[in-house]
XYZ file of C-alpha atoms in Angstrom:
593
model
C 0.000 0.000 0.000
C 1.380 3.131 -1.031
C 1.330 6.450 0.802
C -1.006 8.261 -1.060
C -3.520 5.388 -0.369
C -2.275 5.506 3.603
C -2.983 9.439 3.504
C -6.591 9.380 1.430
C -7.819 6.060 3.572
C -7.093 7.967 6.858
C -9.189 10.826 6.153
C -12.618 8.810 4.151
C -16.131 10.076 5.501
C -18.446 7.786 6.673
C -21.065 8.688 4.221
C -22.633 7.327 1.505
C -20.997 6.894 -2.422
C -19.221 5.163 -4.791
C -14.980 4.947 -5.023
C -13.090 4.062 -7.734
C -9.788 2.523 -7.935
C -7.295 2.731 -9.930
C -4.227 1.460 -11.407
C -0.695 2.357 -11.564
C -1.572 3.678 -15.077
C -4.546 5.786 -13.732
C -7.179 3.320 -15.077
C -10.604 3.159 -13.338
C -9.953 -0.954 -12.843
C -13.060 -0.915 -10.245
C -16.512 0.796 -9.015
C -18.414 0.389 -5.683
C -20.712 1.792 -3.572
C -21.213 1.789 -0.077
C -23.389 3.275 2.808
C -20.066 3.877 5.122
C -17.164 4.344 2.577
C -14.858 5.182 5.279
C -15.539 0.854 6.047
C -15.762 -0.235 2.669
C -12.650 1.078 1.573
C -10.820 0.145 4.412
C -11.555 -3.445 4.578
C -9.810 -3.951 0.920
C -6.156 -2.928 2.383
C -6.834 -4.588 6.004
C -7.667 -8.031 7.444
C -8.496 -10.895 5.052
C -9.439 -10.946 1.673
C -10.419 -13.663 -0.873
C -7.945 -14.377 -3.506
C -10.182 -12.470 -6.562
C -9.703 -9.475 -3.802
C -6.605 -9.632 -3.224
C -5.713 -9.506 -6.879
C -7.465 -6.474 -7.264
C -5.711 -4.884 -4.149
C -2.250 -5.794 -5.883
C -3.210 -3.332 -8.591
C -4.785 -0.268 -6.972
C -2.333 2.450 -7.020
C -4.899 5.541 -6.221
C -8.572 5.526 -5.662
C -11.233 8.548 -5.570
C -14.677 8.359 -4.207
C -17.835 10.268 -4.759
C -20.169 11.123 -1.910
C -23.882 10.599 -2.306
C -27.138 11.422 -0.406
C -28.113 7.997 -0.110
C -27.393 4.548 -0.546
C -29.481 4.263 -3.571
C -28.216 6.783 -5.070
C -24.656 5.423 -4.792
C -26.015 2.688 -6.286
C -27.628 3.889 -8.681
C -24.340 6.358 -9.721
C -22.165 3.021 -9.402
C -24.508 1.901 -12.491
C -23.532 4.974 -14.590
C -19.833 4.911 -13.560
C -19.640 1.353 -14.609
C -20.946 1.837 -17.848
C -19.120 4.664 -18.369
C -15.539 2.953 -17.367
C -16.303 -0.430 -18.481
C -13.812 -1.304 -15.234
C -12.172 -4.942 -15.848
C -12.843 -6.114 -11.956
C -16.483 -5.403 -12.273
C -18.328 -8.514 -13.473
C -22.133 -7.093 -12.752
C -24.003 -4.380 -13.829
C -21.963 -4.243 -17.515
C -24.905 -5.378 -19.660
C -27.403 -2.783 -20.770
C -30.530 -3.111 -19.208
C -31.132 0.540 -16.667
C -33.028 0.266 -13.309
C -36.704 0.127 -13.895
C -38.743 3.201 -13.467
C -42.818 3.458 -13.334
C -44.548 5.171 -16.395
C -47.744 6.358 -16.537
C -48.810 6.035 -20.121
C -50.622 9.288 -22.032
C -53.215 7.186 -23.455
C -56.827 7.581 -23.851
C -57.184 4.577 -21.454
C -53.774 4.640 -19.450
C -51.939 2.293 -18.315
C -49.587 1.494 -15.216
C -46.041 -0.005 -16.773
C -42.795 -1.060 -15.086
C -40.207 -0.181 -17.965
C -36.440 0.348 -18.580
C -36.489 3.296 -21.232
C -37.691 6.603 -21.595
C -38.842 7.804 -24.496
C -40.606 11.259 -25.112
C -43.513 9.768 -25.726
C -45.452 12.601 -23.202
C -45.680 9.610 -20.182
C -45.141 10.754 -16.715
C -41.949 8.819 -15.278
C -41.001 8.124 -12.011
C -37.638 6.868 -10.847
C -35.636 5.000 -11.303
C -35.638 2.495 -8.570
C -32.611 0.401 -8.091
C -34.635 -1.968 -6.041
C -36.672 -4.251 -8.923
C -39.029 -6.138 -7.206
C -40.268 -3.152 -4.406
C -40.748 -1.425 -7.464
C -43.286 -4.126 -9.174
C -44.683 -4.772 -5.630
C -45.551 -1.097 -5.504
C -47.043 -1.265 -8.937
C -49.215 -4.201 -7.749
C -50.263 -2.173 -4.520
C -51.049 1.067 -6.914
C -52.906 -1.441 -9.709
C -55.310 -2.529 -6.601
C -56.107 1.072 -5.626
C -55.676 2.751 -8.774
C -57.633 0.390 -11.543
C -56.304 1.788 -14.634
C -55.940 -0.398 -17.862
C -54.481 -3.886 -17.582
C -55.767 -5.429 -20.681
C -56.927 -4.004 -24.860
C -60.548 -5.904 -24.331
C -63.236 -3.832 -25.944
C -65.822 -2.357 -23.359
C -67.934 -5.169 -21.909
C -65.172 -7.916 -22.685
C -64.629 -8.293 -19.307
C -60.781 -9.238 -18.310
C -59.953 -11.320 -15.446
C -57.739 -8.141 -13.623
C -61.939 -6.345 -13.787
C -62.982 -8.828 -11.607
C -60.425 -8.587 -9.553
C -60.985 -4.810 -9.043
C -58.138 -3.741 -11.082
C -59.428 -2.997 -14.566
C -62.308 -0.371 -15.559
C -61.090 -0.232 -19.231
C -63.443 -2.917 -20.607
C -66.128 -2.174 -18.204
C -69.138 -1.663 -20.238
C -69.041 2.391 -19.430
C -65.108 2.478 -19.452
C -63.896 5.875 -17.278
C -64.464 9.394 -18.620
C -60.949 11.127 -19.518
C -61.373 13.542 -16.452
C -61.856 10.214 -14.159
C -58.613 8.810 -15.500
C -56.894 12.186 -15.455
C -58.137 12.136 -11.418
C -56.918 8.498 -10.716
C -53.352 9.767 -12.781
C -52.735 12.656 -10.392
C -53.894 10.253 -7.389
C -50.602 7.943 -8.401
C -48.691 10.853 -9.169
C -49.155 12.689 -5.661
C -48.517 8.928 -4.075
C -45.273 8.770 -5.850
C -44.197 12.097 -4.977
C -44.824 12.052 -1.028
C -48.687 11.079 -1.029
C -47.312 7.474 0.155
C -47.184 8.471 3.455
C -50.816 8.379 3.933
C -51.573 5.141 2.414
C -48.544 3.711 4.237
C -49.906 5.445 7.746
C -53.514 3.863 6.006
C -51.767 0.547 6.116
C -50.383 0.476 9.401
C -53.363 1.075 10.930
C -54.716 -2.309 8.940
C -51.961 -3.959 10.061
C -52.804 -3.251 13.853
C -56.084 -3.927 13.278
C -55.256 -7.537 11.546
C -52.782 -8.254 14.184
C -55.629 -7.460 16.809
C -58.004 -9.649 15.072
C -55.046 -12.659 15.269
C -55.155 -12.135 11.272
C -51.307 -12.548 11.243
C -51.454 -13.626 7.606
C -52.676 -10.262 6.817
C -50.462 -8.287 8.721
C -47.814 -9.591 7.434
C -48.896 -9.207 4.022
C -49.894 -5.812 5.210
C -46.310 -5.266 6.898
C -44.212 -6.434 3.476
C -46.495 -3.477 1.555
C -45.303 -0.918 3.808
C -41.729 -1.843 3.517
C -41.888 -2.125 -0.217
C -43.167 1.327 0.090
C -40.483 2.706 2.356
C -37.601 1.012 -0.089
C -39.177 2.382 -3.404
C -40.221 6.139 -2.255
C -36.657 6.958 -0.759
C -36.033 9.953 -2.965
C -32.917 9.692 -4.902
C -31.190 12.710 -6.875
C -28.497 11.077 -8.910
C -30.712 10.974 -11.719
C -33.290 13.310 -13.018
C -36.728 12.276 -14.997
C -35.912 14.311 -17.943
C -33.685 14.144 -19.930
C -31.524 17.398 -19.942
C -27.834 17.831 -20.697
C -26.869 19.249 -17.270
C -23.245 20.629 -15.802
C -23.783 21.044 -11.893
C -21.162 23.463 -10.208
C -20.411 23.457 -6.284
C -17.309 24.735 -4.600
C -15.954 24.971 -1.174
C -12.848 27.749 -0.129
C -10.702 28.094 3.145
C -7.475 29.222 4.114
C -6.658 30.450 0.544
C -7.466 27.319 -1.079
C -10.701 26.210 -3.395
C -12.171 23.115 -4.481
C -14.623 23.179 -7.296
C -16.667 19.523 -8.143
C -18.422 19.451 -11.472
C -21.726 16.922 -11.603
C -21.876 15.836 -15.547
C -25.627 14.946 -15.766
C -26.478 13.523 -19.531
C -29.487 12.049 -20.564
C -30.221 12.926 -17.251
C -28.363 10.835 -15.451
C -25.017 11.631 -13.353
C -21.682 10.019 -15.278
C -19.101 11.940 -14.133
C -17.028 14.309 -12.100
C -14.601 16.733 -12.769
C -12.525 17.626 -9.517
C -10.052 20.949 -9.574
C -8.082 22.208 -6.298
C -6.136 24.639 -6.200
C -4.690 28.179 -4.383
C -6.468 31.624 -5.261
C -5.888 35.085 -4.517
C -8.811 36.714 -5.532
C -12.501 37.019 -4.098
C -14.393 33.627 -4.178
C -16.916 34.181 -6.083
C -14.854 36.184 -8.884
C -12.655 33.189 -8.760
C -15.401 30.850 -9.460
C -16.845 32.715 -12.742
C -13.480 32.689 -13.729
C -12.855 29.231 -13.269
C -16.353 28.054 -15.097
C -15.044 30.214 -18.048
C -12.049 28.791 -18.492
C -13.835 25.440 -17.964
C -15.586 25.991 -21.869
C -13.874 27.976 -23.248
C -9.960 27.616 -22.472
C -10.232 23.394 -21.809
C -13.002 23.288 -24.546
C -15.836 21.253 -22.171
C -18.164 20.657 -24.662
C -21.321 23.092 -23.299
C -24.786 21.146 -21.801
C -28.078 22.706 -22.518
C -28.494 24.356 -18.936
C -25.701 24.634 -16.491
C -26.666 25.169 -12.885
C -24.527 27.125 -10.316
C -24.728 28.186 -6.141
C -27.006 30.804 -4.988
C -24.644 34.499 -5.167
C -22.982 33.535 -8.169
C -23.596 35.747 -10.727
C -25.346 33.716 -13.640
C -26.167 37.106 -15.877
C -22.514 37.518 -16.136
C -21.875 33.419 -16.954
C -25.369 33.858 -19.453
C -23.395 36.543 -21.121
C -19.693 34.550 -21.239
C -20.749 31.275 -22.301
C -24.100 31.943 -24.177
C -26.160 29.228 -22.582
C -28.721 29.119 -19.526
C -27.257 29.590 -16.435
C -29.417 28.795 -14.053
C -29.660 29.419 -9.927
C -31.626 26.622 -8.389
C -33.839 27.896 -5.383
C -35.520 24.743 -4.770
C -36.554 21.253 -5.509
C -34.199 18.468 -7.094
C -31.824 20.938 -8.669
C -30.509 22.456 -5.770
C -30.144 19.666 -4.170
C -27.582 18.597 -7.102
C -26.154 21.674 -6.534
C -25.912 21.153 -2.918
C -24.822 17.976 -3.362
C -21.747 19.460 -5.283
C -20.727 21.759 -2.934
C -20.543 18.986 -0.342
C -18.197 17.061 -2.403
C -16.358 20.517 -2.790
C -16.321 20.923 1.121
C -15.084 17.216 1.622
C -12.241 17.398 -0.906
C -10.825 20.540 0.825
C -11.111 19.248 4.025
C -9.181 16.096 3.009
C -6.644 18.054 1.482
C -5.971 20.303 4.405
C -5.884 17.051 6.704
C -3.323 15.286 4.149
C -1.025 18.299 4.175
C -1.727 17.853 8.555
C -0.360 14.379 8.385
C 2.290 14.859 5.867
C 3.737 17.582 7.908
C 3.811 15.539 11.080
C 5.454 12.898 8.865
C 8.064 15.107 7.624
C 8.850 18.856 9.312
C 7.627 18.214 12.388
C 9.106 15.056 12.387
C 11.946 16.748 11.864
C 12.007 19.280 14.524
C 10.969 16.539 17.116
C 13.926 14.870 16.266
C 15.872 17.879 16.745
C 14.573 18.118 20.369
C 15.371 14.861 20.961
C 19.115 15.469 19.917
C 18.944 18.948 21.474
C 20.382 20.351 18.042
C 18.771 22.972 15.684
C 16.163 21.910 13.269
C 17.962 19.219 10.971
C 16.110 20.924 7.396
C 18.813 18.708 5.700
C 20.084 15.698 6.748
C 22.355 13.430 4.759
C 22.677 9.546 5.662
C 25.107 6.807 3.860
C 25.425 3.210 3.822
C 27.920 0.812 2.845
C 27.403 -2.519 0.284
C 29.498 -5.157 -0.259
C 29.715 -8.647 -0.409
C 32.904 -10.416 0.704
C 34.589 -6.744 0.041
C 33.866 -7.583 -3.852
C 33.326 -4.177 -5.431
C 32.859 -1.959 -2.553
C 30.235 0.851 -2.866
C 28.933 3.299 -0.369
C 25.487 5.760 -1.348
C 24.345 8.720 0.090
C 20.879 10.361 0.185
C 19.360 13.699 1.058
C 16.639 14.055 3.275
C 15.091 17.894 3.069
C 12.319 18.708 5.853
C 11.410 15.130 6.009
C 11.815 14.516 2.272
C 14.029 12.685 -0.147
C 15.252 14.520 -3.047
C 16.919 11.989 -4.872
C 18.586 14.736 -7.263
C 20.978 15.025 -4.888
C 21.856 11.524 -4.240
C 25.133 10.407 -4.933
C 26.979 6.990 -5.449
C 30.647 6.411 -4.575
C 32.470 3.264 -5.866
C 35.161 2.549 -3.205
C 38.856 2.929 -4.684
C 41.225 2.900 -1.657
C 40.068 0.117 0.730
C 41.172 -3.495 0.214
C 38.612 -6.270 1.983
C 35.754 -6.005 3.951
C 36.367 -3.049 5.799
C 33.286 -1.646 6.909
C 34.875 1.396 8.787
C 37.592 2.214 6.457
C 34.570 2.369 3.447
C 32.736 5.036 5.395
C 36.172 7.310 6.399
C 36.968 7.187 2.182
C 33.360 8.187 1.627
C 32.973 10.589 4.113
C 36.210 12.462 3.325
C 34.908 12.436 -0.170
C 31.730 13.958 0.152
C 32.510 16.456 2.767
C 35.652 17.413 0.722
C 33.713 17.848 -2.298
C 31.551 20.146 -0.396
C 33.882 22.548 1.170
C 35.602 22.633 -2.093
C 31.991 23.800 -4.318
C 30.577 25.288 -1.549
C 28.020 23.328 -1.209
C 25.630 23.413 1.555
C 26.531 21.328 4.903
C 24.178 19.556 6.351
C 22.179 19.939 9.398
C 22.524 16.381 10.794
C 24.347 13.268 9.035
C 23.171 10.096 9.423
C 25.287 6.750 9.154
C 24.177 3.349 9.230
C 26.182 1.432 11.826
C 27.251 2.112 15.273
C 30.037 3.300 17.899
C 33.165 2.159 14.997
C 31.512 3.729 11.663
C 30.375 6.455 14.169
C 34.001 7.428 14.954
C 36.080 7.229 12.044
C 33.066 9.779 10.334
C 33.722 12.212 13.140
C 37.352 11.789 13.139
C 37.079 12.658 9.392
C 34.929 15.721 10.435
C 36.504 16.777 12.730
C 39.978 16.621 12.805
C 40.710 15.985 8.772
C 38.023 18.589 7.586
C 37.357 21.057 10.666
C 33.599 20.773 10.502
C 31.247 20.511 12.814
C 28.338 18.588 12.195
C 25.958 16.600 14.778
C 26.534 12.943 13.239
C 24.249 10.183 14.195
C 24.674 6.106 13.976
C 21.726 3.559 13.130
C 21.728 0.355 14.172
C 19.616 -2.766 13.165
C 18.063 -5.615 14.703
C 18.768 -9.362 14.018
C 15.577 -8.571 11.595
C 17.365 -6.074 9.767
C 15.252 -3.374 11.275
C 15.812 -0.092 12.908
C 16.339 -0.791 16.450
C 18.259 2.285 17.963
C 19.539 5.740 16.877
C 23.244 6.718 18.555
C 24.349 10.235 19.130
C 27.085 12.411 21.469
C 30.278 11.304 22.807
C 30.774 8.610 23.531
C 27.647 7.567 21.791
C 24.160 6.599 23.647
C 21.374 5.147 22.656
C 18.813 8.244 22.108
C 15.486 7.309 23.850
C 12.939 7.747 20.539
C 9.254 6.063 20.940
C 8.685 3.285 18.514
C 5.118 4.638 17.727
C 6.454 8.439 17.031
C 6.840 9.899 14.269
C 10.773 10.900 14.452
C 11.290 7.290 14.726
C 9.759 6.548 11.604
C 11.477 9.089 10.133
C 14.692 7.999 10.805
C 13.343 4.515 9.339
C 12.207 5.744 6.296
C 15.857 7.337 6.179
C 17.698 4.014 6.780
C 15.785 1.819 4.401
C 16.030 4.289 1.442
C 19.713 4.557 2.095
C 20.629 0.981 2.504
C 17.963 0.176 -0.815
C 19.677 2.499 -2.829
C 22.949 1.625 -1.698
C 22.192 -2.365 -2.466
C 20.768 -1.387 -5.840
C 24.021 0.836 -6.614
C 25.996 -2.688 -5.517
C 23.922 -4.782 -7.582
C 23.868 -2.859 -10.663
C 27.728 -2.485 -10.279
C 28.417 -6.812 -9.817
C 26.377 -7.557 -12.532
C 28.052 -5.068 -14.610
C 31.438 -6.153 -13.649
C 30.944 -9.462 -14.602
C 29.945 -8.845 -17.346
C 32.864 -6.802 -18.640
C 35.235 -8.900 -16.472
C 34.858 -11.817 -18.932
C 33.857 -10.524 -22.575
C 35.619 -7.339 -22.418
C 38.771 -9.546 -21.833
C 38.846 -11.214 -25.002
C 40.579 -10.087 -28.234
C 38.071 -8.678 -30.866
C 35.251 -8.587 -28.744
C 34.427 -4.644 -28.657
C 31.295 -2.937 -27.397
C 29.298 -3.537 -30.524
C 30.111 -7.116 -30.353
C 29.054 -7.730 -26.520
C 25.985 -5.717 -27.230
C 25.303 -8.434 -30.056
C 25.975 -11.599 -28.078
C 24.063 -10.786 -24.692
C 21.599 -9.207 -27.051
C 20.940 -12.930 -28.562
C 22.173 -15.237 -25.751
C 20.708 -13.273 -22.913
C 23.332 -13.922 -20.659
C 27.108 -15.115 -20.278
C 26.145 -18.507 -18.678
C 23.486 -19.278 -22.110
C 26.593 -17.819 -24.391
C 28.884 -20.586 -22.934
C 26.662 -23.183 -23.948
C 26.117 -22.230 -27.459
C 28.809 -23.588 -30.777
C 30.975 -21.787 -32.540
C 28.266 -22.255 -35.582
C 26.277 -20.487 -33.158
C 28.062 -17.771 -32.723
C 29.465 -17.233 -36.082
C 25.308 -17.024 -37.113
C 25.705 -13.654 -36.072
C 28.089 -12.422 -38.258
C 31.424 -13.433 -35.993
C 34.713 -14.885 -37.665
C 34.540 -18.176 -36.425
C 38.452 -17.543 -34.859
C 37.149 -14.938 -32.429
C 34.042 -17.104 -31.986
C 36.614 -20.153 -30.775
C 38.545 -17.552 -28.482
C 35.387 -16.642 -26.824
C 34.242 -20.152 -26.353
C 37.612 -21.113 -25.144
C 37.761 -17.939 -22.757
C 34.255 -18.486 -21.272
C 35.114 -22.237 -20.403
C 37.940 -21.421 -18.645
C 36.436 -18.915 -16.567
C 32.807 -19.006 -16.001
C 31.608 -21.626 -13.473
């Protein structure tokens, strides 16, 4: 797990919405919702997984999530994203089939549908409903109060739903128009909030069946009301018509802005577009300026309507951008809007409590490590580490540490030229006389703490090198490892003592960080410089083999070892006199194991 993934998993809300992961290659790979996204993320990166799970962990390098009012309408925004991404770990929701919505039809006898599509057909939609089956149980409960057209009988054909109570269309005096436009705007005000009578109207049936012992019929009664209360939970993350909408919201504080953009087409929400960054003017001048640039700089393609926050100034945006600009006061709309700007708020505060942690991590770590040592603020600290392996080619590596951060442009490598052996402490006195002669001689800046990974020994020949070769004055510091290869204490003063840091503070894990990066870069120096060696220790040695022609052999034999198996036909394939192609045969089996 990498550290931006630490960093964004310690600050999640526990709301509602959908995250999306992605690779190393900034790929959406996966979309899911959840009620508590502070949990559900969480639980991929700790505690046990399931192998499919695991592989998908192994790939996230980033992840961004999108908070929702609800958790249908993270579900029903998951759908969208999906579709959208096509994301290769997501195995449901990919065909093309849309949560069902209820249509009533705008017909002289109308009818009551469940359907996937909407069409402009002058129907009155209502929707959509992630949740299939409450939404055909709540058609069934409307059919029995609401008898609107079930079948195409002719009038006094009766129909098996009219003698159930549910048909009037082939009655043999069907409904005037004015009846059925009274039984449509019945529905309509149940869908829109008019449940809450017939639910309260159900309860009371329920108590009453339960008093009479009916408990057949309270339950019955009981699984109407809760298909009610899982169908009429209003959801906002898609709209009934079917209007090309961009949704602004933004959130400011402490000279900073975050502006989330709501893409709603075909009315339904796709995407985001996220922006963060510093400003200097006022707010709300910043904004307009922002949406501007938005069309017309990073060439957005423009929606029909684009909706903004109450005191922005949409005459001015009208004007810029030559579309509706509108400022929602009410209703669905605003709440889009509102929804936006608590996206906005979110982001910002993550990003303020990111830059909290990363401080503590780095300068803060830094100047609690400086009270521990009872030395200035180390800003830059330098650390170095030996690598070698039976003292075959001997390499020491520095790297730069500034306020808590590596800046690996200043890192240096040193191949060892005066030591002979494993010598450990003689390795760091050439290195350090090196560097801090090179420095003095450029004047380059000293550092405010140096670092070097050993004890009491590599400890004193570094500050006999500082001191007494060089003149300089510099607080030096040992590490020292565990039989685990871990960081187990940090030495300092004279004679050195162990420096009493807690394992669970942050200095500690500075110094850590510092140790590992120096001893993998210093291994990776060692390795690149064996394998190199060898190389040119036994093909560089032999007559008539140049660059060009070492470059040609490892280029088709991969390596020495597969080059000492091949013939000399073999080699002379290539285009090599068959002479040198016998001297490098001979040569090889002579000295490569």
């Amino acid at each position: 797990m990498n550290q931006t993934i630490k960093d964004k998993l310690a600050v999640l809300p526990a709301l509602p919405g959908c995250y999306l992961m992605k690779d190393k290659h900034q790929t959406v790979i996966y979309v899911g919702k959840s009620k508590a996204l502070k949990n559900r993320v969480k639980s991929y990166f700790t505690g046990a997984n399931d192998r499919k799970t695991q592989r998908l962990v192994q790939e996230i390098d980033n992840f961004e999530y999108i908070v929702t009012s609800s958790e249908i309408e993270a579900l029903i925004l998951e759908m969208n994203l999906i579709k959208k991404y096509d994301p290769k770990y997501n195995v449901l929701l990919k065909d093309d089939k849309t949560y069902p919505y209820l249509k009533i039809t705008n017909e002289r006898h109308p009818r009551l549908l469940v359907t996937r599509k909407i069409k402009k057909d002058k129907g009155k939609y209502f929707g959509p409903y992630p949740n299939v089956l409450a939404a055909r149980e709540t058609k069934k409960l409307l059919d029995r109060l609401y008898p609107l057209r079930k079948c195409n009988n002719p009038p006094g054909r009766f129909c098996l739903y009219y003698h159930m109570g549910q048909c009037l269309a082939c009655a043999e005096t069907p409904p005037s128009e004015s009846e059925y436009k009274q039984i449509v705007q019945q529905i309509t005000s149940f869908l829109n909030g008019g449940h809450k009578e017939i639910k309260a109207d159900l309860k009371n049936k329920m108590t009453t069946a339960s008093d009479q012992l009916n408990f057949e019929r309270a339950m019955e009664l009981r699984d109407q009301i809760h298909h009610i209360e899982a169908v009429m939970e209003q959801q906002k993350m898609t709209m009934n018509d079917q209007t090309n909408r961009d949704i602004f919201g933004y959130s400011y504080d402490k000279g900073w802005m975050c502006i989330q953009v709501f893409f709603v087409r075909q009315g339904k929400l796709i995407e985001r577009d996220v922006a963060l960054f510093p400003f200097f003017d006022e707010p709300e001048e910043t904004f307009i300026s922002y949406i501007g640039r938005f069309y017309l700089h990073q060439h957005h393609p423009k929606p029909k309507q684009v909706l903004v926050p109450v005191g922005t100034d949409n005459e001015i945006l009208q004007k810029l951008l030559e579309l509706d600009v509108h400022v929602p006061l009410r209703g669905r709309k605003k709440e889009l809007v509102e929804l936006a700007e608590k996206n906005a708020s979110i982001a910002l505060r993550e990003k303020f409590t990111i830059i909290e942690r990363d401080e503590a991590r780095t300068i803060k770590a830094v100047e609690q490590l400086g009270d521990a040592l009872n030395i200035e603020t180390a800003h830059r600290i330098e650390a170095f580490d030996n690598s070698n392996i039976q003292g075959t080619d001997p390499v020491s590596a520095m790297v730069v540490f500034i306020d808590g951060r590596a800046n690996k442009k200043e890192y240096r490598k040193y191949k060892i030229k005066h030591v002979e052996g494993p010598d450990d402490y003689e390795t760091m006195r050439e290195v350090i006389r090196r560097r801090y002669s090179r420095v003095l001689k450029d004047q380059l800046p000293l550092p405010d703490l140096i670092i070097v990974d050993g004890g009491k020994g590599q400890m004193s020949v570094a500050l006999d090198v500082l001191e007494n070769e060089l003149g300089l004055d510099i607080p030096l510091c040992g590490l020292v490892k565990d039989d685990k290869h871990k960081t187990s204490e940090l030495l300092y003063g004279t004679p050195p003592a162990v420096v009493p840091l807690s394992r669970q503070s942050q200095e500690f894990y500075l110094v850590q960080r510092i140790q590992d990066e120096v001893h993998r870069f210093a291994i990776s120096f060692h390795r690149q410089l064996r394998g190199k060696n060898l190389v040119q220790s036994e093909l560089d040695k032999i007559p008539g083999v140049g660059k060009k022609r070492r470059q040609l052999l490892l280029t088709h034999f991969k390596s020495v070892g597969e080059l000492k198996k091949a013939s000399v036909t073999d080699i002379t394939k290539l285009g090599i006199p068959k002479n040198i192609a016998e001297q490098i045969l001979i040569h090889l089996t002579e000295t490569v194991d």
